JSON list of C-alpha atoms and ligand atoms in Angstrom, two decimals:
[
{"chain": "E", "resi": 4, "resn": "ARG", "atom": "CA", "xyz": [287.32, -84.22, 35.62]},
{"chain": "E", "resi": 5, "resn": "ARG", "atom": "CA", "xyz": [288.11, -85.95, 32.42]},
{"chain": "E", "resi": 6, "resn": "ILE", "atom": "CA", "xyz": [288.96, -83.87, 29.21]},
{"chain": "E", "resi": 7, "resn": "ALA", "atom": "CA", "xyz": [288.89, -84.92, 25.62]},
{"chain": "E", "resi": 8, "resn": "ALA", "atom": "CA", "xyz": [289.87, -82.98, 22.83]},
{"chain": "E", "resi": 9, "resn": "ILE", "atom": "CA", "xyz": [288.52, -83.50, 19.45]},
{"chain": "E", "resi": 10, "resn": "VAL", "atom": "CA", "xyz": [290.73, -82.30, 16.26]},
{"chain": "E", "resi": 11, "resn": "PRO", "atom": "CA", "xyz": [288.99, -81.06, 13.43]},
{"chain": "E", "resi": 12, "resn": "ALA", "atom": "CA", "xyz": [291.53, -82.11, 10.57]},
{"chain": "E", "resi": 13, "resn": "ALA", "atom": "CA", "xyz": [289.36, -83.25, 7.54]},
{"chain": "E", "resi": 14, "resn": "GLY", "atom": "CA", "xyz": [289.33, -80.07, 5.66]},
{"chain": "E", "resi": 15, "resn": "MET", "atom": "CA", "xyz": [290.69, -79.37, 2.28]},
{"chain": "E", "resi": 16, "resn": "GLY", "atom": "CA", "xyz": [292.55, -76.22, 2.73]},
{"chain": "E", "resi": 17, "resn": "THR", "atom": "CA", "xyz": [291.08, -74.94, -0.47]},
{"chain": "E", "resi": 18, "resn": "ARG", "atom": "CA", "xyz": [292.52, -71.28, 0.51]},
{"chain": "E", "resi": 19, "resn": "LEU", "atom": "CA", "xyz": [296.08, -72.66, 1.13]},
{"chain": "E", "resi": 20, "resn": "GLY", "atom": "CA", "xyz": [296.15, -74.13, -1.90]},
{"chain": "E", "resi": 21, "resn": "GLY", "atom": "CA", "xyz": [298.79, -76.92, -1.11]},
{"chain": "E", "resi": 22, "resn": "ALA", "atom": "CA", "xyz": [299.06, -80.03, -3.19]},
{"chain": "E", "resi": 23, "resn": "LEU", "atom": "CA", "xyz": [297.67, -81.81, 0.50]},
{"chain": "E", "resi": 24, "resn": "PRO", "atom": "CA", "xyz": [294.91, -81.37, 2.61]},
{"chain": "E", "resi": 25, "resn": "LYS", "atom": "CA", "xyz": [295.74, -78.92, 5.10]},
{"chain": "E", "resi": 26, "resn": "ALA", "atom": "CA", "xyz": [296.25, -80.89, 8.45]},
{"chain": "E", "resi": 27, "resn": "TYR", "atom": "CA", "xyz": [299.03, -82.79, 6.02]},
{"chain": "E", "resi": 28, "resn": "VAL", "atom": "CA", "xyz": [300.77, -79.72, 5.11]},
{"chain": "E", "resi": 29, "resn": "SER", "atom": "CA", "xyz": [304.51, -79.57, 6.29]},
{"chain": "E", "resi": 30, "resn": "LEU", "atom": "CA", "xyz": [305.47, -76.74, 8.84]},
{"chain": "E", "resi": 31, "resn": "GLY", "atom": "CA", "xyz": [309.47, -76.82, 9.87]},
{"chain": "E", "resi": 32, "resn": "GLY", "atom": "CA", "xyz": [309.64, -80.51, 8.71]},
{"chain": "E", "resi": 33, "resn": "ARG", "atom": "CA", "xyz": [306.14, -82.13, 10.13]},
{"chain": "E", "resi": 34, "resn": "PRO", "atom": "CA", "xyz": [302.68, -82.21, 9.60]},
{"chain": "E", "resi": 35, "resn": "LEU", "atom": "CA", "xyz": [300.32, -79.42, 11.06]},
{"chain": "E", "resi": 36, "resn": "LEU", "atom": "CA", "xyz": [298.51, -81.99, 12.55]},
{"chain": "E", "resi": 37, "resn": "SER", "atom": "CA", "xyz": [301.53, -83.14, 14.60]},
{"chain": "E", "resi": 38, "resn": "TRP", "atom": "CA", "xyz": [302.09, -79.50, 15.97]},
{"chain": "E", "resi": 39, "resn": "ALA", "atom": "CA", "xyz": [298.46, -79.22, 17.14]},
{"chain": "E", "resi": 40, "resn": "VAL", "atom": "CA", "xyz": [298.10, -82.47, 18.92]},
{"chain": "E", "resi": 41, "resn": "GLU", "atom": "CA", "xyz": [301.77, -81.88, 20.37]},
{"chain": "E", "resi": 42, "resn": "GLY", "atom": "CA", "xyz": [300.48, -78.64, 21.69]},
{"chain": "E", "resi": 43, "resn": "LEU", "atom": "CA", "xyz": [297.33, -80.36, 23.38]},
{"chain": "E", "resi": 44, "resn": "ARG", "atom": "CA", "xyz": [299.47, -83.00, 24.93]},
{"chain": "E", "resi": 45, "resn": "ASN", "atom": "CA", "xyz": [302.15, -80.61, 26.33]},
{"chain": "E", "resi": 46, "resn": "SER", "atom": "CA", "xyz": [299.11, -78.78, 27.88]},
{"chain": "E", "resi": 47, "resn": "GLY", "atom": "CA", "xyz": [299.02, -81.20, 30.51]},
{"chain": "E", "resi": 48, "resn": "VAL", "atom": "CA", "xyz": [295.33, -81.04, 30.76]},
{"chain": "E", "resi": 49, "resn": "VAL", "atom": "CA", "xyz": [294.13, -83.46, 28.40]},
{"chain": "E", "resi": 50, "resn": "ASP", "atom": "CA", "xyz": [293.32, -86.86, 28.97]},
{"chain": "E", "resi": 51, "resn": "SER", "atom": "CA", "xyz": [292.29, -88.42, 25.22]},
{"chain": "E", "resi": 52, "resn": "ILE", "atom": "CA", "xyz": [292.44, -87.04, 21.91]},
{"chain": "E", "resi": 53, "resn": "ILE", "atom": "CA", "xyz": [290.35, -87.70, 18.86]},
{"chain": "E", "resi": 54, "resn": "VAL", "atom": "CA", "xyz": [291.46, -86.58, 15.31]},
{"chain": "E", "resi": 55, "resn": "LEU", "atom": "CA", "xyz": [288.95, -86.32, 12.64]},
{"chain": "E", "resi": 56, "resn": "GLY", "atom": "CA", "xyz": [290.82, -86.94, 9.12]},
{"chain": "E", "resi": 57, "resn": "ALA", "atom": "CA", "xyz": [290.41, -86.71, 5.65]},
{"chain": "E", "resi": 58, "resn": "PRO", "atom": "CA", "xyz": [288.76, -90.39, 4.98]},
{"chain": "E", "resi": 59, "resn": "ASP", "atom": "CA", "xyz": [291.13, -91.50, 2.35]},
{"chain": "E", "resi": 60, "resn": "ARG", "atom": "CA", "xyz": [294.01, -90.33, 4.79]},
{"chain": "E", "resi": 61, "resn": "LEU", "atom": "CA", "xyz": [293.13, -92.08, 8.01]},
{"chain": "E", "resi": 62, "resn": "GLN", "atom": "CA", "xyz": [296.37, -94.47, 7.89]},
{"chain": "E", "resi": 63, "resn": "GLN", "atom": "CA", "xyz": [298.58, -91.33, 7.18]},
{"chain": "E", "resi": 64, "resn": "ALA", "atom": "CA", "xyz": [297.04, -89.40, 9.92]},
{"chain": "E", "resi": 65, "resn": "ARG", "atom": "CA", "xyz": [297.46, -92.39, 12.20]},
{"chain": "E", "resi": 66, "resn": "GLU", "atom": "CA", "xyz": [301.37, -92.41, 11.68]},
{"chain": "E", "resi": 67, "resn": "ILE", "atom": "CA", "xyz": [301.47, -88.69, 12.30]},
{"chain": "E", "resi": 68, "resn": "VAL", "atom": "CA", "xyz": [299.79, -88.56, 15.81]},
{"chain": "E", "resi": 69, "resn": "GLY", "atom": "CA", "xyz": [300.91, -91.86, 17.12]},
{"chain": "E", "resi": 70, "resn": "SER", "atom": "CA", "xyz": [299.12, -94.85, 18.74]},
{"chain": "E", "resi": 71, "resn": "ASP", "atom": "CA", "xyz": [297.65, -93.07, 21.57]},
{"chain": "E", "resi": 72, "resn": "VAL", "atom": "CA", "xyz": [295.28, -90.90, 19.42]},
{"chain": "E", "resi": 73, "resn": "LEU", "atom": "CA", "xyz": [292.12, -92.38, 18.19]},
{"chain": "E", "resi": 74, "resn": "VAL", "atom": "CA", "xyz": [291.76, -91.15, 14.32]},
{"chain": "E", "resi": 75, "resn": "LEU", "atom": "CA", "xyz": [288.55, -91.43, 12.55]},
{"chain": "E", "resi": 76, "resn": "ALA", "atom": "CA", "xyz": [286.95, -90.27, 9.56]},
{"chain": "E", "resi": 77, "resn": "GLY", "atom": "CA", "xyz": [285.78, -86.62, 9.36]},
{"chain": "E", "resi": 78, "resn": "GLY", "atom": "CA", "xyz": [282.44, -84.99, 7.51]},
{"chain": "E", "resi": 79, "resn": "VAL", "atom": "CA", "xyz": [281.52, -82.86, 4.68]},
{"chain": "E", "resi": 80, "resn": "GLU", "atom": "CA", "xyz": [281.40, -80.01, 7.10]},
{"chain": "E", "resi": 81, "resn": "ARG", "atom": "CA", "xyz": [283.62, -78.73, 9.92]},
{"chain": "E", "resi": 82, "resn": "SER", "atom": "CA", "xyz": [280.84, -79.52, 12.09]},
{"chain": "E", "resi": 83, "resn": "ASP", "atom": "CA", "xyz": [280.13, -82.70, 10.95]},
{"chain": "E", "resi": 84, "resn": "SER", "atom": "CA", "xyz": [283.79, -83.47, 11.58]},
{"chain": "E", "resi": 85, "resn": "VAL", "atom": "CA", "xyz": [283.25, -82.21, 15.44]},
{"chain": "E", "resi": 86, "resn": "LYS", "atom": "CA", "xyz": [280.07, -84.39, 15.64]},
{"chain": "E", "resi": 87, "resn": "ALA", "atom": "CA", "xyz": [281.86, -87.36, 14.83]},
{"chain": "E", "resi": 88, "resn": "GLY", "atom": "CA", "xyz": [284.25, -86.94, 17.17]},
{"chain": "E", "resi": 89, "resn": "LEU", "atom": "CA", "xyz": [281.47, -86.18, 20.08]},
{"chain": "E", "resi": 90, "resn": "ASP", "atom": "CA", "xyz": [279.89, -89.61, 18.86]},
{"chain": "E", "resi": 91, "resn": "ALA", "atom": "CA", "xyz": [283.06, -91.23, 19.55]},
{"chain": "E", "resi": 92, "resn": "VAL", "atom": "CA", "xyz": [284.65, -89.41, 22.71]},
{"chain": "E", "resi": 93, "resn": "GLY", "atom": "CA", "xyz": [282.79, -91.47, 25.25]},
{"chain": "E", "resi": 94, "resn": "ASP", "atom": "CA", "xyz": [282.35, -90.77, 29.19]},
{"chain": "E", "resi": 95, "resn": "VAL", "atom": "CA", "xyz": [284.30, -87.25, 29.54]},
{"chain": "E", "resi": 96, "resn": "ASP", "atom": "CA", "xyz": [283.06, -84.26, 31.85]},
{"chain": "E", "resi": 97, "resn": "TYR", "atom": "CA", "xyz": [284.88, -81.70, 29.05]},
{"chain": "E", "resi": 98, "resn": "VAL", "atom": "CA", "xyz": [285.44, -81.43, 25.62]},
{"chain": "E", "resi": 99, "resn": "LEU", "atom": "CA", "xyz": [288.04, -78.89, 24.25]},
{"chain": "E", "resi": 100, "resn": "VAL", "atom": "CA", "xyz": [287.47, -78.60, 20.08]},
{"chain": "E", "resi": 101, "resn": "HIS", "atom": "CA", "xyz": [290.86, -77.78, 18.63]},
{"chain": "E", "resi": 102, "resn": "ASP", "atom": "CA", "xyz": [291.34, -76.72, 14.82]},
{"chain": "E", "resi": 103, "resn": "ALA", "atom": "CA", "xyz": [294.33, -78.82, 13.26]},
{"chain": "E", "resi": 104, "resn": "ALA", "atom": "CA", "xyz": [295.05, -75.55, 11.51]},
{"chain": "E", "resi": 105, "resn": "ARG", "atom": "CA", "xyz": [295.97, -73.86, 14.75]},
{"chain": "E", "resi": 106, "resn": "ALA", "atom": "CA", "xyz": [299.55, -75.52, 14.83]},
{"chain": "E", "resi": 107, "resn": "LEU", "atom": "CA", "xyz": [301.33, -73.23, 17.25]},
{"chain": "E", "resi": 108, "resn": "THR", "atom": "CA", "xyz": [298.61, -72.85, 19.69]},
{"chain": "E", "resi": 109, "resn": "PRO", "atom": "CA", "xyz": [300.84, -72.55, 23.21]},
{"chain": "E", "resi": 110, "resn": "PRO", "atom": "CA", "xyz": [299.95, -75.09, 25.76]},
{"chain": "E", "resi": 111, "resn": "SER", "atom": "CA", "xyz": [299.30, -72.24, 28.55]},
{"chain": "E", "resi": 112, "resn": "MET", "atom": "CA", "xyz": [296.60, -71.05, 26.10]},
{"chain": "E", "resi": 113, "resn": "ILE", "atom": "CA", "xyz": [294.72, -74.46, 26.32]},
{"chain": "E", "resi": 114, "resn": "ARG", "atom": "CA", "xyz": [295.50, -74.52, 30.19]},
{"chain": "E", "resi": 115, "resn": "ARG", "atom": "CA", "xyz": [293.55, -71.17, 30.23]},
{"chain": "E", "resi": 116, "resn": "ILE", "atom": "CA", "xyz": [290.66, -72.76, 28.81]},
{"chain": "E", "resi": 117, "resn": "ALA", "atom": "CA", "xyz": [290.94, -75.90, 30.86]},
{"chain": "E", "resi": 118, "resn": "ASP", "atom": "CA", "xyz": [290.93, -73.84, 34.21]},
{"chain": "E", "resi": 119, "resn": "ALA", "atom": "CA", "xyz": [287.91, -71.59, 33.21]},
{"chain": "E", "resi": 120, "resn": "LEU", "atom": "CA", "xyz": [285.84, -75.19, 32.62]},
{"chain": "E", "resi": 121, "resn": "PHE", "atom": "CA", "xyz": [287.17, -76.32, 36.31]},
{"chain": "E", "resi": 122, "resn": "SER", "atom": "CA", "xyz": [286.20, -73.12, 37.62]},
{"chain": "E", "resi": 123, "resn": "GLY", "atom": "CA", "xyz": [282.55, -73.58, 36.43]},
{"chain": "E", "resi": 124, "resn": "ALA", "atom": "CA", "xyz": [282.20, -72.30, 33.03]},
{"chain": "E", "resi": 125, "resn": "ASP", "atom": "CA", "xyz": [279.56, -74.01, 30.49]},
{"chain": "E", "resi": 126, "resn": "ALA", "atom": "CA", "xyz": [281.55, -72.89, 27.61]},
{"chain": "E", "resi": 127, "resn": "VAL", "atom": "CA", "xyz": [284.75, -70.92, 27.39]},
{"chain": "E", "resi": 128, "resn": "ILE", "atom": "CA", "xyz": [286.69, -69.73, 24.17]},
{"chain": "E", "resi": 129, "resn": "PRO", "atom": "CA", "xyz": [289.72, -67.71, 23.63]},
{"chain": "E", "resi": 130, "resn": "VAL", "atom": "CA", "xyz": [289.43, -64.38, 21.77]},
{"chain": "E", "resi": 131, "resn": "LEU", "atom": "CA", "xyz": [291.37, -61.71, 20.74]},
{"chain": "E", "resi": 132, "resn": "PRO", "atom": "CA", "xyz": [290.38, -57.92, 20.11]},
{"chain": "E", "resi": 133, "resn": "VAL", "atom": "CA", "xyz": [289.80, -57.02, 16.43]},
{"chain": "E", "resi": 134, "resn": "VAL", "atom": "CA", "xyz": [292.27, -54.84, 14.87]},
{"chain": "E", "resi": 135, "resn": "ASP", "atom": "CA", "xyz": [290.38, -54.08, 11.71]},
{"chain": "E", "resi": 136, "resn": "THR", "atom": "CA", "xyz": [287.25, -52.11, 11.43]},
{"chain": "E", "resi": 137, "resn": "ILE", "atom": "CA", "xyz": [284.58, -54.51, 10.27]},
{"chain": "E", "resi": 138, "resn": "LYS", "atom": "CA", "xyz": [281.51, -53.91, 8.24]},
{"chain": "E", "resi": 139, "resn": "THR", "atom": "CA", "xyz": [278.58, -55.53, 7.16]},
{"chain": "E", "resi": 140, "resn": "VAL", "atom": "CA", "xyz": [277.63, -55.81, 3.53]},
{"chain": "E", "resi": 141, "resn": "ASP", "atom": "CA", "xyz": [275.04, -56.96, 1.33]},
{"chain": "E", "resi": 142, "resn": "SER", "atom": "CA", "xyz": [274.89, -59.27, -1.62]},
{"chain": "E", "resi": 143, "resn": "ASP", "atom": "CA", "xyz": [275.87, -56.39, -3.78]},
{"chain": "E", "resi": 144, "resn": "GLY", "atom": "CA", "xyz": [278.94, -55.46, -1.80]},
{"chain": "E", "resi": 145, "resn": "CYS", "atom": "CA", "xyz": [277.42, -52.41, -0.29]},
{"chain": "E", "resi": 146, "resn": "VAL", "atom": "CA", "xyz": [277.88, -51.29, 3.54]},
{"chain": "E", "resi": 147, "resn": "THR", "atom": "CA", "xyz": [275.00, -52.07, 5.61]},
{"chain": "E", "resi": 148, "resn": "GLY", "atom": "CA", "xyz": [276.48, -51.05, 8.96]},
{"chain": "E", "resi": 149, "resn": "THR", "atom": "CA", "xyz": [279.75, -51.03, 11.36]},
{"chain": "E", "resi": 150, "resn": "PRO", "atom": "CA", "xyz": [279.73, -52.84, 14.50]},
{"chain": "E", "resi": 151, "resn": "VAL", "atom": "CA", "xyz": [281.55, -51.06, 17.12]},
{"chain": "E", "resi": 152, "resn": "ARG", "atom": "CA", "xyz": [285.02, -52.56, 16.92]},
{"chain": "E", "resi": 153, "resn": "ALA", "atom": "CA", "xyz": [285.29, -52.41, 20.91]},
{"chain": "E", "resi": 154, "resn": "THR", "atom": "CA", "xyz": [282.48, -54.96, 21.28]},
{"chain": "E", "resi": 155, "resn": "LEU", "atom": "CA", "xyz": [284.00, -57.22, 18.53]},
{"chain": "E", "resi": 156, "resn": "ARG", "atom": "CA", "xyz": [286.40, -60.13, 19.15]},
{"chain": "E", "resi": 157, "resn": "ALA", "atom": "CA", "xyz": [288.35, -62.50, 16.74]},
{"chain": "E", "resi": 158, "resn": "VAL", "atom": "CA", "xyz": [287.84, -66.18, 18.16]},
{"chain": "E", "resi": 159, "resn": "GLN", "atom": "CA", "xyz": [290.50, -68.96, 18.27]},
{"chain": "E", "resi": 160, "resn": "THR", "atom": "CA", "xyz": [290.47, -72.71, 19.60]},
{"chain": "E", "resi": 161, "resn": "PRO", "atom": "CA", "xyz": [290.44, -74.65, 21.74]},
{"chain": "E", "resi": 162, "resn": "GLN", "atom": "CA", "xyz": [286.91, -74.16, 22.72]},
{"chain": "E", "resi": 163, "resn": "GLY", "atom": "CA", "xyz": [286.06, -75.67, 25.72]},
{"chain": "E", "resi": 164, "resn": "PHE", "atom": "CA", "xyz": [282.50, -77.20, 26.62]},
{"chain": "E", "resi": 165, "resn": "ARG", "atom": "CA", "xyz": [280.91, -79.23, 29.17]},
{"chain": "E", "resi": 166, "resn": "ALA", "atom": "CA", "xyz": [280.78, -82.25, 27.10]},
{"chain": "E", "resi": 167, "resn": "GLU", "atom": "CA", "xyz": [277.06, -82.70, 27.80]},
{"chain": "E", "resi": 168, "resn": "LEU", "atom": "CA", "xyz": [276.21, -79.06, 26.77]},
{"chain": "E", "resi": 169, "resn": "LEU", "atom": "CA", "xyz": [278.29, -79.47, 23.30]},
{"chain": "E", "resi": 170, "resn": "ARG", "atom": "CA", "xyz": [275.86, -82.98, 22.55]},
{"chain": "E", "resi": 171, "resn": "ALA", "atom": "CA", "xyz": [273.14, -81.01, 23.16]},
{"chain": "E", "resi": 172, "resn": "ALA", "atom": "CA", "xyz": [273.76, -77.92, 21.28]},
{"chain": "E", "resi": 173, "resn": "HIS", "atom": "CA", "xyz": [275.05, -80.31, 18.09]},
{"chain": "E", "resi": 174, "resn": "ASP", "atom": "CA", "xyz": [271.71, -82.40, 18.37]},
{"chain": "E", "resi": 175, "resn": "ALA", "atom": "CA", "xyz": [269.80, -79.35, 18.35]},
{"chain": "E", "resi": 176, "resn": "ALA", "atom": "CA", "xyz": [271.44, -77.99, 15.24]},
{"chain": "E", "resi": 177, "resn": "ILE", "atom": "CA", "xyz": [269.08, -79.44, 12.86]},
{"chain": "E", "resi": 178, "resn": "GLN", "atom": "CA", "xyz": [270.05, -78.32, 9.28]},
{"chain": "E", "resi": 179, "resn": "SER", "atom": "CA", "xyz": [269.52, -74.66, 9.18]},
{"chain": "E", "resi": 180, "resn": "GLY", "atom": "CA", "xyz": [271.48, -73.94, 6.43]},
{"chain": "E", "resi": 181, "resn": "ALA", "atom": "CA", "xyz": [273.51, -71.78, 8.15]},
{"chain": "E", "resi": 182, "resn": "ASP", "atom": "CA", "xyz": [277.38, -71.81, 8.24]},
{"chain": "E", "resi": 183, "resn": "VAL", "atom": "CA", "xyz": [278.55, -73.16, 11.14]},
{"chain": "E", "resi": 184, "resn": "THR", "atom": "CA", "xyz": [281.88, -71.67, 11.78]},
{"chain": "E", "resi": 185, "resn": "ASP", "atom": "CA", "xyz": [282.60, -72.66, 15.26]},
{"chain": "E", "resi": 186, "resn": "ASP", "atom": "CA", "xyz": [280.78, -74.67, 17.99]},
{"chain": "E", "resi": 187, "resn": "ALA", "atom": "CA", "xyz": [280.06, -71.70, 20.51]},
{"chain": "E", "resi": 188, "resn": "MET", "atom": "CA", "xyz": [277.68, -70.82, 18.05]},
{"chain": "E", "resi": 189, "resn": "LEU", "atom": "CA", "xyz": [275.75, -73.70, 18.36]},
{"chain": "E", "resi": 190, "resn": "VAL", "atom": "CA", "xyz": [275.74, -73.33, 22.58]},
{"chain": "E", "resi": 191, "resn": "GLU", "atom": "CA", "xyz": [274.63, -69.61, 22.31]},
{"chain": "E", "resi": 192, "resn": "LYS", "atom": "CA", "xyz": [271.73, -70.83, 19.98]},
{"chain": "E", "resi": 193, "resn": "VAL", "atom": "CA", "xyz": [270.88, -73.07, 23.02]},
{"chain": "E", "resi": 194, "resn": "GLY", "atom": "CA", "xyz": [271.19, -70.49, 25.52]},
{"chain": "E", "resi": 195, "resn": "ALA", "atom": "CA", "xyz": [274.05, -71.22, 27.41]},
{"chain": "E", "resi": 196, "resn": "THR", "atom": "CA", "xyz": [276.63, -68.35, 28.23]},
{"chain": "E", "resi": 197, "resn": "VAL", "atom": "CA", "xyz": [279.90, -68.40, 26.51]},
{"chain": "E", "resi": 198, "resn": "ARG", "atom": "CA", "xyz": [282.74, -66.90, 28.49]},
{"chain": "E", "resi": 199, "resn": "THR", "atom": "CA", "xyz": [285.80, -65.78, 27.03]},
{"chain": "E", "resi": 200, "resn": "VAL", "atom": "CA", "xyz": [289.32, -65.69, 27.89]},
{"chain": "E", "resi": 201, "resn": "ASP", "atom": "CA", "xyz": [292.48, -64.42, 26.57]},
{"chain": "E", "resi": 202, "resn": "GLY", "atom": "CA", "xyz": [293.34, -65.92, 23.20]},
{"chain": "E", "resi": 203, "resn": "HIS", "atom": "CA", "xyz": [297.31, -65.81, 22.03]},
{"chain": "E", "resi": 204, "resn": "SER", "atom": "CA", "xyz": [298.69, -64.38, 18.63]},
{"chain": "E", "resi": 205, "resn": "HIS", "atom": "CA", "xyz": [300.46, -67.52, 17.77]},
{"chain": "E", "resi": 206, "resn": "ALA", "atom": "CA", "xyz": [296.99, -69.42, 17.67]},
{"chain": "E", "resi": 207, "resn": "PHE", "atom": "CA", "xyz": [296.27, -68.36, 14.62]},
{"chain": "E", "resi": 208, "resn": "LYS", "atom": "CA", "xyz": [294.61, -70.47, 12.27]},
{"chain": "E", "resi": 209, "resn": "VAL", "atom": "CA", "xyz": [297.03, -71.40, 9.22]},
{"chain": "E", "resi": 210, "resn": "THR", "atom": "CA", "xyz": [294.57, -70.36, 6.45]},
{"chain": "E", "resi": 211, "resn": "THR", "atom": "CA", "xyz": [296.38, -68.80, 3.19]},
{"chain": "E", "resi": 212, "resn": "PRO", "atom": "CA", "xyz": [300.13, -68.90, 2.04]},
{"chain": "E", "resi": 213, "resn": "LEU", "atom": "CA", "xyz": [301.01, -65.98, 4.16]},
{"chain": "E", "resi": 214, "resn": "ASP", "atom": "CA", "xyz": [299.73, -67.70, 7.21]},
{"chain": "E", "resi": 215, "resn": "LEU", "atom": "CA", "xyz": [302.11, -70.77, 6.50]},
{"chain": "E", "resi": 216, "resn": "THR", "atom": "CA", "xyz": [305.01, -67.96, 5.87]},
{"chain": "E", "resi": 217, "resn": "LEU", "atom": "CA", "xyz": [304.51, -66.54, 9.47]},
{"chain": "E", "resi": 218, "resn": "ALA", "atom": "CA", "xyz": [304.28, -69.84, 10.60]},
{"chain": "E", "resi": 219, "resn": "GLU", "atom": "CA", "xyz": [307.68, -71.14, 9.09]},
{"chain": "E", "resi": 220, "resn": "ALA", "atom": "CA", "xyz": [309.17, -67.83, 10.54]},
{"chain": "E", "resi": 221, "resn": "LEU", "atom": "CA", "xyz": [308.04, -68.57, 14.26]},
{"chain": "E", "resi": 222, "resn": "VAL", "atom": "CA", "xyz": [309.00, -72.24, 14.28]},
{"chain": "E", "resi": 223, "resn": "ALA", "atom": "CA", "xyz": [312.42, -71.11, 12.78]},
{"chain": "E", "resi": 224, "resn": "SER", "atom": "CA", "xyz": [313.50, -68.01, 15.16]},
{"chain": "E", "resi": 225, "resn": "GLN", "atom": "CA", "xyz": [312.18, -70.07, 18.30]},
{"chain": "E", "resi": 226, "resn": "PRO", "atom": "CA", "xyz": [312.86, -73.80, 18.14]},
{"chain": "E", "resi": 227, "resn": "THR", "atom": "CA", "xyz": [310.71, -75.98, 20.10]},
{"chain": "P", "resi": 23, "resn": "CTP", "atom": "N1", "xyz": [287.69, -79.17, 9.14]},
{"chain": "P", "resi": 23, "resn": "CTP", "atom": "C1", "xyz": [286.99, -80.61, 9.19]},
{"chain": "P", "resi": 23, "resn": "CTP", "atom": "N2", "xyz": [286.08, -81.03, 8.72]},
{"chain": "P", "resi": 23, "resn": "CTP", "atom": "C2", "xyz": [285.69, -80.14, 7.49]},
{"chain": "P", "resi": 23, "resn": "CTP", "atom": "C3", "xyz": [286.19, -78.97, 7.09]},
{"chain": "P", "resi": 23, "resn": "CTP", "atom": "C4", "xyz": [287.02, -78.42, 8.31]},
{"chain": "P", "resi": 23, "resn": "CTP", "atom": "O1", "xyz": [287.70, -81.34, 10.23]},
{"chain": "P", "resi": 23, "resn": "CTP", "atom": "N3", "xyz": [284.77, -80.97, 6.57]},
{"chain": "P", "resi": 23, "resn": "CTP", "atom": "C5", "xyz": [288.87, -78.99, 9.94]},
{"chain": "P", "resi": 23, "resn": "CTP", "atom": "C6", "xyz": [290.22, -78.29, 9.10]},
{"chain": "P", "resi": 23, "resn": "CTP", "atom": "O2", "xyz": [290.71, -79.50, 8.86]},
{"chain": "P", "resi": 23, "resn": "CTP", "atom": "C7", "xyz": [290.79, -77.37, 9.99]},
{"chain": "P", "resi": 23, "resn": "CTP", "atom": "C8", "xyz": [289.54, -76.86, 10.72]},
{"chain": "P", "resi": 23, "resn": "CTP", "atom": "O3", "xyz": [288.32, -77.27, 10.41]},
{"chain": "P", "resi": 23, "resn": "CTP", "atom": "O4", "xyz": [291.60, -77.92, 10.82]},
{"chain": "P", "resi": 23, "resn": "CTP", "atom": "C9", "xyz": [289.13, -75.27, 10.35]},
{"chain": "P", "resi": 23, "resn": "CTP", "atom": "O5", "xyz": [288.85, -75.39, 9.19]},
{"chain": "P", "resi": 23, "resn": "CTP", "atom": "P1", "xyz": [289.46, -74.32, 7.89]},
{"chain": "P", "resi": 23, "resn": "CTP", "atom": "O6", "xyz": [290.66, -73.63, 8.45]},
{"chain": "P", "resi": 23, "resn": "CTP", "atom": "O7", "xyz": [288.48, -73.96, 7.07]},
{"chain": "P", "resi": 23, "resn": "CTP", "atom": "O8", "xyz": [290.26, -75.56, 7.22]},
{"chain": "P", "resi": 23, "resn": "CTP", "atom": "P2", "xyz": [290.00, -75.81, 5.81]},
{"chain": "P", "resi": 23, "resn": "CTP", "atom": "O9", "xyz": [288.30, -76.57, 5.34]},
{"chain": "P", "resi": 23, "resn": "CTP", "atom": "O10", "xyz": [290.88, -77.51, 5.50]},
{"chain": "P", "resi": 23, "resn": "CTP", "atom": "O11", "xyz": [290.42, -74.95, 4.84]},
{"chain": "P", "resi": 23, "resn": "CTP", "atom": "P3", "xyz": [289.73, -74.41, 3.49]},
{"chain": "P", "resi": 23, "resn": "CTP", "atom": "O12", "xyz": [288.33, -73.41, 4.08]},
{"chain": "P", "resi": 23, "resn": "CTP", "atom": "O13", "xyz": [290.55, -73.29, 3.20]},
{"chain": "P", "resi": 23, "resn": "CTP", "atom": "O14", "xyz": [289.19, -75.57, 2.49]},
{"chain": "P", "resi": 24, "resn": "MG", "atom": "MG1", "xyz": [287.09, -74.71, 5.49]}
]
């Protein structure tokens, strides 16, 4: 029952708009990447961690995460970074894929993912109910539909998989031109069942400056 965590951290952070790539941006005095890796460590269920960093900042990433974490270069898209991690992960039973940008993910939520895998799930993702009404729109911005909100979930990370299944799913994902926004969608495409467990409000992805403001407030209000 070995679990490896793959941490994609090679994005530019365009929407955050900072001077640094997002994983290297400071939250309460240390980089987002440091928080994310600490959460994985504190879960107590992760045997090894691989970080995919910005190719021109690998040494910096190594200093942030410490010598027990393997740091490799990420790719152009998030799915390329995950693939690079999968290629390096070695002989493990399960893989957790966890965004560096979800810095404040509680260790207890990470354990929920591991527990579901240990109970036999092939794939498991943390989700929350959607609070807004969601519309689909066409290229002119005109509404084409309104999915029933009660059937929708917002998806977080870490997402957990049997390692073999995630490998097969990434291998099957030939350049379709589709925007691969998470790993579960690749696993869905190969026909596997993806289970859900409760996510956590603190596992939000730091994406915009407002998210960073919220994260700073959380860190200030509950010193960890
Ligand atoms: N990521 C990655 N490799 C990429 C793109 C993204 O490893 N080529 C990582 C990011 O570092 C982040 C996670 O995937 O931890 C989720 O991506 P996102 O929130 O989109 O981060 P960025 O791509 O950095 O942000 P933006 O899209 O605003 O540029
Ligand atoms: Mg991105």
